[in-house]
Amino acid sequence: MDFLGRIRKLDSSLQRGLDNSFARVFGGKVVPNELEECLKQEIEDFLMQDANGQYLAPNDFRIGISAADYKNLSASEPNLPNQLTDRMTRYCRNNGWGFTGTISVHLQAVESLHTGQLKTASTFTEDTVSTSEFVPFDGNAESADNANTDAAPSQSDDEPQAAETSAAYHPQPEAEQFPTASRPIPAVDPEAATELSNPAVDEDQSQEKTITLLLQDGSSRVFEVRHGSNIIGRGTASDFRLPDTGVSRQHAEITWDGQDAVLVDLHSTNGTIVNGEPIDNWLLADGDEISLGHSVLEVQIR
């Protein structure tokens, strides 16, 4: 790793430490957007280059959260691990980064963390069969410190096989541990465990909406917004490409979870406007008009 890379890595590590310190003092629940930003930072911190100069991103992620946040997110966002997997796949693809295997995201409770605190670890794995999930756990699992002592080999700073956020983790076949936990992970209550093993599909999800963007230029081009990240821009890597010189290569992003669609301006040159108002982010509604450069998109939610 070059000198500037070490500085960037130190800076993001310090920032995470500050964020966790504030979370411990002031509290506050973890929300999905925090997890997404945490994963993006993890990817940027541990990008590597192969022999052909291709940038590769870590593809097996673990996020440690408090037991309270675990119960809250597993109940309110049962599909969150899969949604994060989809978003990170698109994020890496849009930046031209490859993978050594399929991306997977695991959310796991860590007893030593307070509400609002996060810890991450990532590895480069080949042909992983790991499934993105809220990792079930029980009170009889051995401590992560012991597991790391037995399993984690020493390695140089330049060796990319395990991302270095606190400690490398090594998935175990039965009781998987988050690497930086200093005590055994507590058991999930029976009701939560039932929800994890048999996630129920609620009525709203069974009647999922569809969202489309209609380009108002006489061409009647229609783009159907897909789950996860949807990039709008002039560049070839965009999901919905607009041949408009007033549109940035990656101008804006729509994140869609089947119920809510959030539009975010990606620091574009000319900005993003919704219904005549400049925005940084916006919860889209049926009939909204999005203006990017000289192009206008009508939002249709059915």
CSV table of N, CA and C in Angstrom, one decimal, residues 70-158:
chain,number,residue,atom,x,y,z
A,70,TYR,N,-29.5,-4.9,16.1
A,70,TYR,CA,-29.8,-6.2,15.3
A,70,TYR,C,-31.3,-6.6,15.4
A,71,LYS,N,-31.8,-6.5,16.6
A,71,LYS,CA,-33.3,-6.9,16.7
A,71,LYS,C,-34.1,-5.9,15.9
A,72,ASN,N,-33.8,-4.6,16.0
A,72,ASN,CA,-34.6,-3.6,15.3
A,72,ASN,C,-34.5,-3.8,13.8
A,73,LEU,N,-33.3,-3.9,13.2
A,73,LEU,CA,-33.2,-4.0,11.8
A,73,LEU,C,-33.7,-5.4,11.3
A,74,SER,N,-33.5,-6.5,12.0
A,74,SER,CA,-33.9,-7.8,11.5
A,74,SER,C,-35.5,-7.8,11.5
A,75,ALA,N,-36.1,-7.0,12.4
A,75,ALA,CA,-37.6,-7.0,12.4
A,75,ALA,C,-38.1,-6.1,11.4
A,76,SER,N,-37.5,-4.9,11.2
A,76,SER,CA,-38.1,-3.8,10.4
A,76,SER,C,-37.6,-3.9,8.9
A,77,GLU,N,-36.4,-4.5,8.7
A,77,GLU,CA,-35.8,-4.5,7.4
A,77,GLU,C,-35.2,-6.0,7.1
A,78,PRO,N,-36.1,-7.0,7.1
A,78,PRO,CA,-35.6,-8.4,6.9
A,78,PRO,C,-34.8,-8.6,5.7
A,79,ASN,N,-35.0,-7.8,4.6
A,79,ASN,CA,-34.3,-8.0,3.4
A,79,ASN,C,-33.1,-7.1,3.2
A,80,LEU,N,-32.7,-6.4,4.3
A,80,LEU,CA,-31.6,-5.5,4.2
A,80,LEU,C,-30.3,-6.1,3.7
A,81,PRO,N,-29.9,-7.3,4.2
A,81,PRO,CA,-28.6,-7.8,3.7
A,81,PRO,C,-28.6,-8.0,2.2
A,82,ASN,N,-29.7,-8.5,1.6
A,82,ASN,CA,-29.8,-8.6,0.2
A,82,ASN,C,-29.8,-7.3,-0.5
A,83,GLN,N,-30.5,-6.3,0.1
A,83,GLN,CA,-30.5,-5.0,-0.5
A,83,GLN,C,-29.1,-4.3,-0.6
A,84,LEU,N,-28.4,-4.5,0.6
A,84,LEU,CA,-27.0,-4.0,0.6
A,84,LEU,C,-26.1,-4.7,-0.4
A,85,THR,N,-26.3,-6.0,-0.6
A,85,THR,CA,-25.5,-6.7,-1.5
A,85,THR,C,-25.7,-6.2,-2.9
A,86,ASP,N,-27.0,-5.9,-3.3
A,86,ASP,CA,-27.3,-5.4,-4.6
A,86,ASP,C,-26.7,-4.0,-4.8
A,87,ARG,N,-26.8,-3.1,-3.8
A,87,ARG,CA,-26.3,-1.8,-3.9
A,87,ARG,C,-24.8,-1.8,-4.0
A,88,MET,N,-24.1,-2.6,-3.3
A,88,MET,CA,-22.6,-2.7,-3.4
A,88,MET,C,-22.2,-3.3,-4.7
A,89,THR,N,-22.9,-4.2,-5.2
A,89,THR,CA,-22.6,-4.8,-6.6
A,89,THR,C,-22.7,-3.7,-7.6
A,90,ARG,N,-23.8,-2.9,-7.6
A,90,ARG,CA,-23.9,-1.8,-8.5
A,90,ARG,C,-22.9,-0.7,-8.3
A,91,TYR,N,-22.6,-0.4,-7.0
A,91,TYR,CA,-21.6,0.6,-6.7
A,91,TYR,C,-20.2,0.3,-7.3
A,92,CYS,N,-19.8,-1.0,-7.1
A,92,CYS,CA,-18.5,-1.4,-7.7
A,92,CYS,C,-18.6,-1.4,-9.2
A,93,ARG,N,-19.7,-2.0,-9.8
A,93,ARG,CA,-19.8,-2.0,-11.2
A,93,ARG,C,-19.7,-0.6,-11.8
A,94,ASN,N,-20.4,0.3,-11.2
A,94,ASN,CA,-20.4,1.7,-11.8
A,94,ASN,C,-19.1,2.4,-11.7
A,95,ASN,N,-18.2,1.9,-10.8
A,95,ASN,CA,-16.9,2.5,-10.6
A,95,ASN,C,-15.8,1.7,-11.4
A,96,GLY,N,-16.3,0.6,-12.1
A,96,GLY,CA,-15.4,-0.2,-12.9
A,96,GLY,C,-14.5,-1.2,-12.1
A,97,TRP,N,-14.9,-1.5,-10.9
A,97,TRP,CA,-14.2,-2.4,-10.0
A,97,TRP,C,-14.7,-3.8,-10.1
A,98,GLY,N,-13.8,-4.8,-10.1
A,98,GLY,CA,-14.2,-6.2,-10.2
A,98,GLY,C,-14.2,-6.9,-8.9
A,99,PHE,N,-14.5,-8.2,-8.9
A,99,PHE,CA,-14.5,-9.0,-7.6
A,99,PHE,C,-13.9,-10.3,-7.9
A,100,THR,N,-13.4,-10.9,-6.8
A,100,THR,CA,-12.9,-12.3,-6.9
A,100,THR,C,-14.0,-13.3,-6.7
A,101,GLY,N,-15.1,-12.9,-6.3
A,101,GLY,CA,-16.3,-13.9,-6.1
A,101,GLY,C,-17.5,-13.1,-5.9
A,102,THR,N,-18.6,-13.8,-5.6
A,102,THR,CA,-19.9,-13.1,-5.4
A,102,THR,C,-19.9,-12.3,-4.2
A,103,ILE,N,-20.5,-11.1,-4.2
A,103,ILE,CA,-20.6,-10.2,-3.0
A,103,ILE,C,-21.6,-10.8,-2.1
A,104,SER,N,-21.3,-10.8,-0.8
A,104,SER,CA,-22.2,-11.2,0.3
A,104,SER,C,-22.1,-10.2,1.5
A,105,VAL,N,-23.1,-10.0,2.2
A,105,VAL,CA,-23.1,-9.0,3.3
A,105,VAL,C,-23.8,-9.8,4.5
A,106,HIS,N,-23.1,-9.8,5.6
A,106,HIS,CA,-23.6,-10.4,6.8
A,106,HIS,C,-23.8,-9.4,7.9
A,107,LEU,N,-24.9,-9.3,8.5
A,107,LEU,CA,-25.1,-8.4,9.7
A,107,LEU,C,-25.2,-9.3,10.9
A,108,GLN,N,-24.4,-8.9,11.9
A,108,GLN,CA,-24.2,-9.8,13.1
A,108,GLN,C,-24.2,-8.9,14.4
A,109,ALA,N,-24.9,-9.4,15.4
A,109,ALA,CA,-24.9,-8.7,16.7
A,109,ALA,C,-23.6,-9.0,17.4
A,110,VAL,N,-23.1,-7.9,18.1
A,110,VAL,CA,-21.9,-8.0,18.9
A,110,VAL,C,-22.2,-7.4,20.2
A,111,GLU,N,-22.1,-8.2,21.3
A,111,GLU,CA,-22.5,-7.7,22.6
A,111,GLU,C,-21.7,-6.5,23.1
A,112,SER,N,-20.5,-6.4,22.7
A,112,SER,CA,-19.6,-5.3,23.2
A,112,SER,C,-20.0,-3.9,22.6
A,113,LEU,N,-20.8,-3.9,21.5
A,113,LEU,CA,-21.1,-2.7,20.9
A,113,LEU,C,-22.4,-2.1,21.5
A,114,HIS,N,-22.4,-0.7,21.6
A,114,HIS,CA,-23.5,0.0,22.1
A,114,HIS,C,-24.4,0.4,20.9
A,115,THR,N,-25.7,0.7,21.2
A,115,THR,CA,-26.6,1.1,20.2
A,115,THR,C,-26.0,2.3,19.3
A,116,GLY,N,-26.1,2.1,18.0
A,116,GLY,CA,-25.5,3.1,17.1
A,116,GLY,C,-24.1,2.9,16.7
A,117,GLN,N,-23.4,2.0,17.3
A,117,GLN,CA,-22.0,1.7,16.9
A,117,GLN,C,-21.9,0.6,15.9
A,118,LEU,N,-20.9,0.7,15.1
A,118,LEU,CA,-20.7,-0.2,14.0
A,118,LEU,C,-19.2,-0.7,13.9
A,119,LYS,N,-19.0,-1.9,13.5
A,119,LYS,CA,-17.7,-2.4,13.2
A,119,LYS,C,-17.8,-3.2,11.9
A,120,THR,N,-16.7,-3.2,11.0
A,120,THR,CA,-16.8,-3.9,9.8
A,120,THR,C,-15.5,-4.7,9.6
A,121,ALA,N,-15.7,-5.7,8.8
A,121,ALA,CA,-14.6,-6.6,8.3
A,121,ALA,C,-14.9,-7.0,6.9
A,122,SER,N,-13.9,-7.3,6.1
A,122,SER,CA,-14.1,-7.8,4.7
A,122,SER,C,-13.0,-8.6,4.3
A,123,THR,N,-13.3,-9.5,3.3
A,123,THR,CA,-12.2,-10.4,2.8
A,123,THR,C,-12.4,-10.5,1.3
A,124,PHE,N,-11.4,-11.0,0.6
A,124,PHE,CA,-11.4,-11.3,-0.8
A,124,PHE,C,-11.6,-12.8,-0.9
A,125,THR,N,-12.7,-13.3,-1.3
A,125,THR,CA,-12.9,-14.8,-1.4
A,125,THR,C,-13.3,-15.1,-2.8
A,126,GLU,N,-12.9,-16.4,-3.2
A,126,GLU,CA,-13.2,-16.8,-4.6
A,126,GLU,C,-14.4,-17.8,-4.5
A,127,ASP,N,-15.3,-17.7,-5.5
A,127,ASP,CA,-16.5,-18.6,-5.6
A,127,ASP,C,-17.2,-18.8,-4.3
A,128,THR,N,-17.4,-17.7,-3.6
A,128,THR,CA,-18.1,-17.9,-2.3
A,128,THR,C,-19.5,-18.4,-2.5
A,129,VAL,N,-20.0,-19.2,-1.6
A,129,VAL,CA,-21.4,-19.7,-1.6
A,129,VAL,C,-22.1,-19.1,-0.4
A,130,SER,N,-21.5,-18.1,0.2
A,130,SER,CA,-22.1,-17.5,1.4
A,130,SER,C,-23.3,-16.7,1.0
A,131,THR,N,-24.3,-16.7,1.8
A,131,THR,CA,-25.6,-16.0,1.5
A,131,THR,C,-25.7,-14.8,2.4
A,132,SER,N,-26.1,-13.7,1.8
A,132,SER,CA,-26.3,-12.4,2.6
A,132,SER,C,-27.4,-12.7,3.6
A,133,GLU,N,-27.2,-12.3,4.8
A,133,GLU,CA,-28.2,-12.6,5.9
A,133,GLU,C,-27.9,-11.8,7.1
A,134,PHE,N,-28.9,-11.8,8.0
A,134,PHE,CA,-28.7,-11.5,9.4
A,134,PHE,C,-28.2,-12.8,10.0
A,135,VAL,N,-27.0,-12.8,10.5
A,135,VAL,CA,-26.4,-14.1,11.0
A,135,VAL,C,-27.1,-14.5,12.3
A,136,PRO,N,-27.7,-15.7,12.3
A,136,PRO,CA,-28.2,-16.2,13.6
A,136,PRO,C,-27.1,-16.5,14.6
A,137,PHE,N,-27.3,-16.4,15.8
A,137,PHE,CA,-26.3,-16.6,16.8
A,137,PHE,C,-26.9,-17.2,18.1
A,138,ASP,N,-26.0,-17.8,18.9
A,138,ASP,CA,-26.5,-18.3,20.2
A,138,ASP,C,-25.4,-18.0,21.3
A,139,GLY,N,-25.8,-18.2,22.5
A,139,GLY,CA,-25.0,-17.9,23.6
A,139,GLY,C,-23.8,-18.8,23.9
A,140,ASN,N,-23.8,-20.0,23.2
A,140,ASN,CA,-22.8,-21.0,23.4
A,140,ASN,C,-21.6,-20.9,22.5
A,141,ALA,N,-21.6,-19.9,21.6
A,141,ALA,CA,-20.5,-19.7,20.6
A,141,ALA,C,-19.3,-19.3,21.3
A,142,GLU,N,-18.1,-19.8,20.9
A,142,GLU,CA,-16.9,-19.4,21.6
A,142,GLU,C,-16.5,-18.0,21.3
A,143,SER,N,-15.7,-17.4,22.1
A,143,SER,CA,-15.4,-16.0,21.9
A,143,SER,C,-14.6,-15.8,20.6
A,144,ALA,N,-14.9,-14.6,20.0
A,144,ALA,CA,-14.2,-14.3,18.8
A,144,ALA,C,-12.7,-14.1,18.9
A,145,ASP,N,-12.3,-13.6,20.1
A,145,ASP,CA,-10.9,-13.5,20.3
A,145,ASP,C,-10.2,-14.9,20.2
A,146,ASN,N,-10.8,-15.9,20.8
A,146,ASN,CA,-10.2,-17.2,20.8
A,146,ASN,C,-10.2,-17.7,19.4
A,147,ALA,N,-11.3,-17.5,18.6
A,147,ALA,CA,-11.4,-18.0,17.3
A,147,ALA,C,-10.3,-17.3,16.4
A,148,ASN,N,-10.0,-16.0,16.6
A,148,ASN,CA,-9.0,-15.3,15.9
A,148,ASN,C,-7.6,-15.8,16.2
A,149,THR,N,-7.4,-16.1,17.5
A,149,THR,CA,-6.1,-16.6,17.9
A,149,THR,C,-5.7,-17.8,17.2
A,150,ASP,N,-6.8,-18.7,17.0
A,150,ASP,CA,-6.5,-20.0,16.4
A,150,ASP,C,-6.4,-19.9,14.9
A,151,ALA,N,-7.2,-19.0,14.3
A,151,ALA,CA,-7.4,-19.1,12.9
A,151,ALA,C,-6.7,-18.0,12.1
A,152,ALA,N,-6.4,-16.9,12.7
A,152,ALA,CA,-5.9,-15.7,11.9
A,152,ALA,C,-4.4,-15.8,11.8
A,153,PRO,N,-3.8,-16.0,10.6
A,153,PRO,CA,-2.4,-16.0,10.4
A,153,PRO,C,-1.9,-14.5,10.3
A,154,SER,N,-0.6,-14.3,10.6
A,154,SER,CA,-0.1,-13.0,10.5
A,154,SER,C,0.2,-12.7,9.0
A,155,GLN,N,0.1,-11.4,8.7
A,155,GLN,CA,0.3,-11.0,7.3
A,155,GLN,C,0.8,-9.6,7.2
A,156,SER,N,1.4,-9.3,6.0
A,156,SER,CA,2.0,-8.0,5.8
A,156,SER,C,0.9,-7.0,5.5
A,157,ASP,N,1.2,-5.7,5.6
A,157,ASP,CA,0.3,-4.6,5.3
A,157,ASP,C,-0.2,-4.7,3.8
A,158,ASP,N,0.7,-5.2,2.9
A,158,ASP,CA,0.4,-5.2,1.5
A,158,ASP,C,-0.4,-6.4,1.1
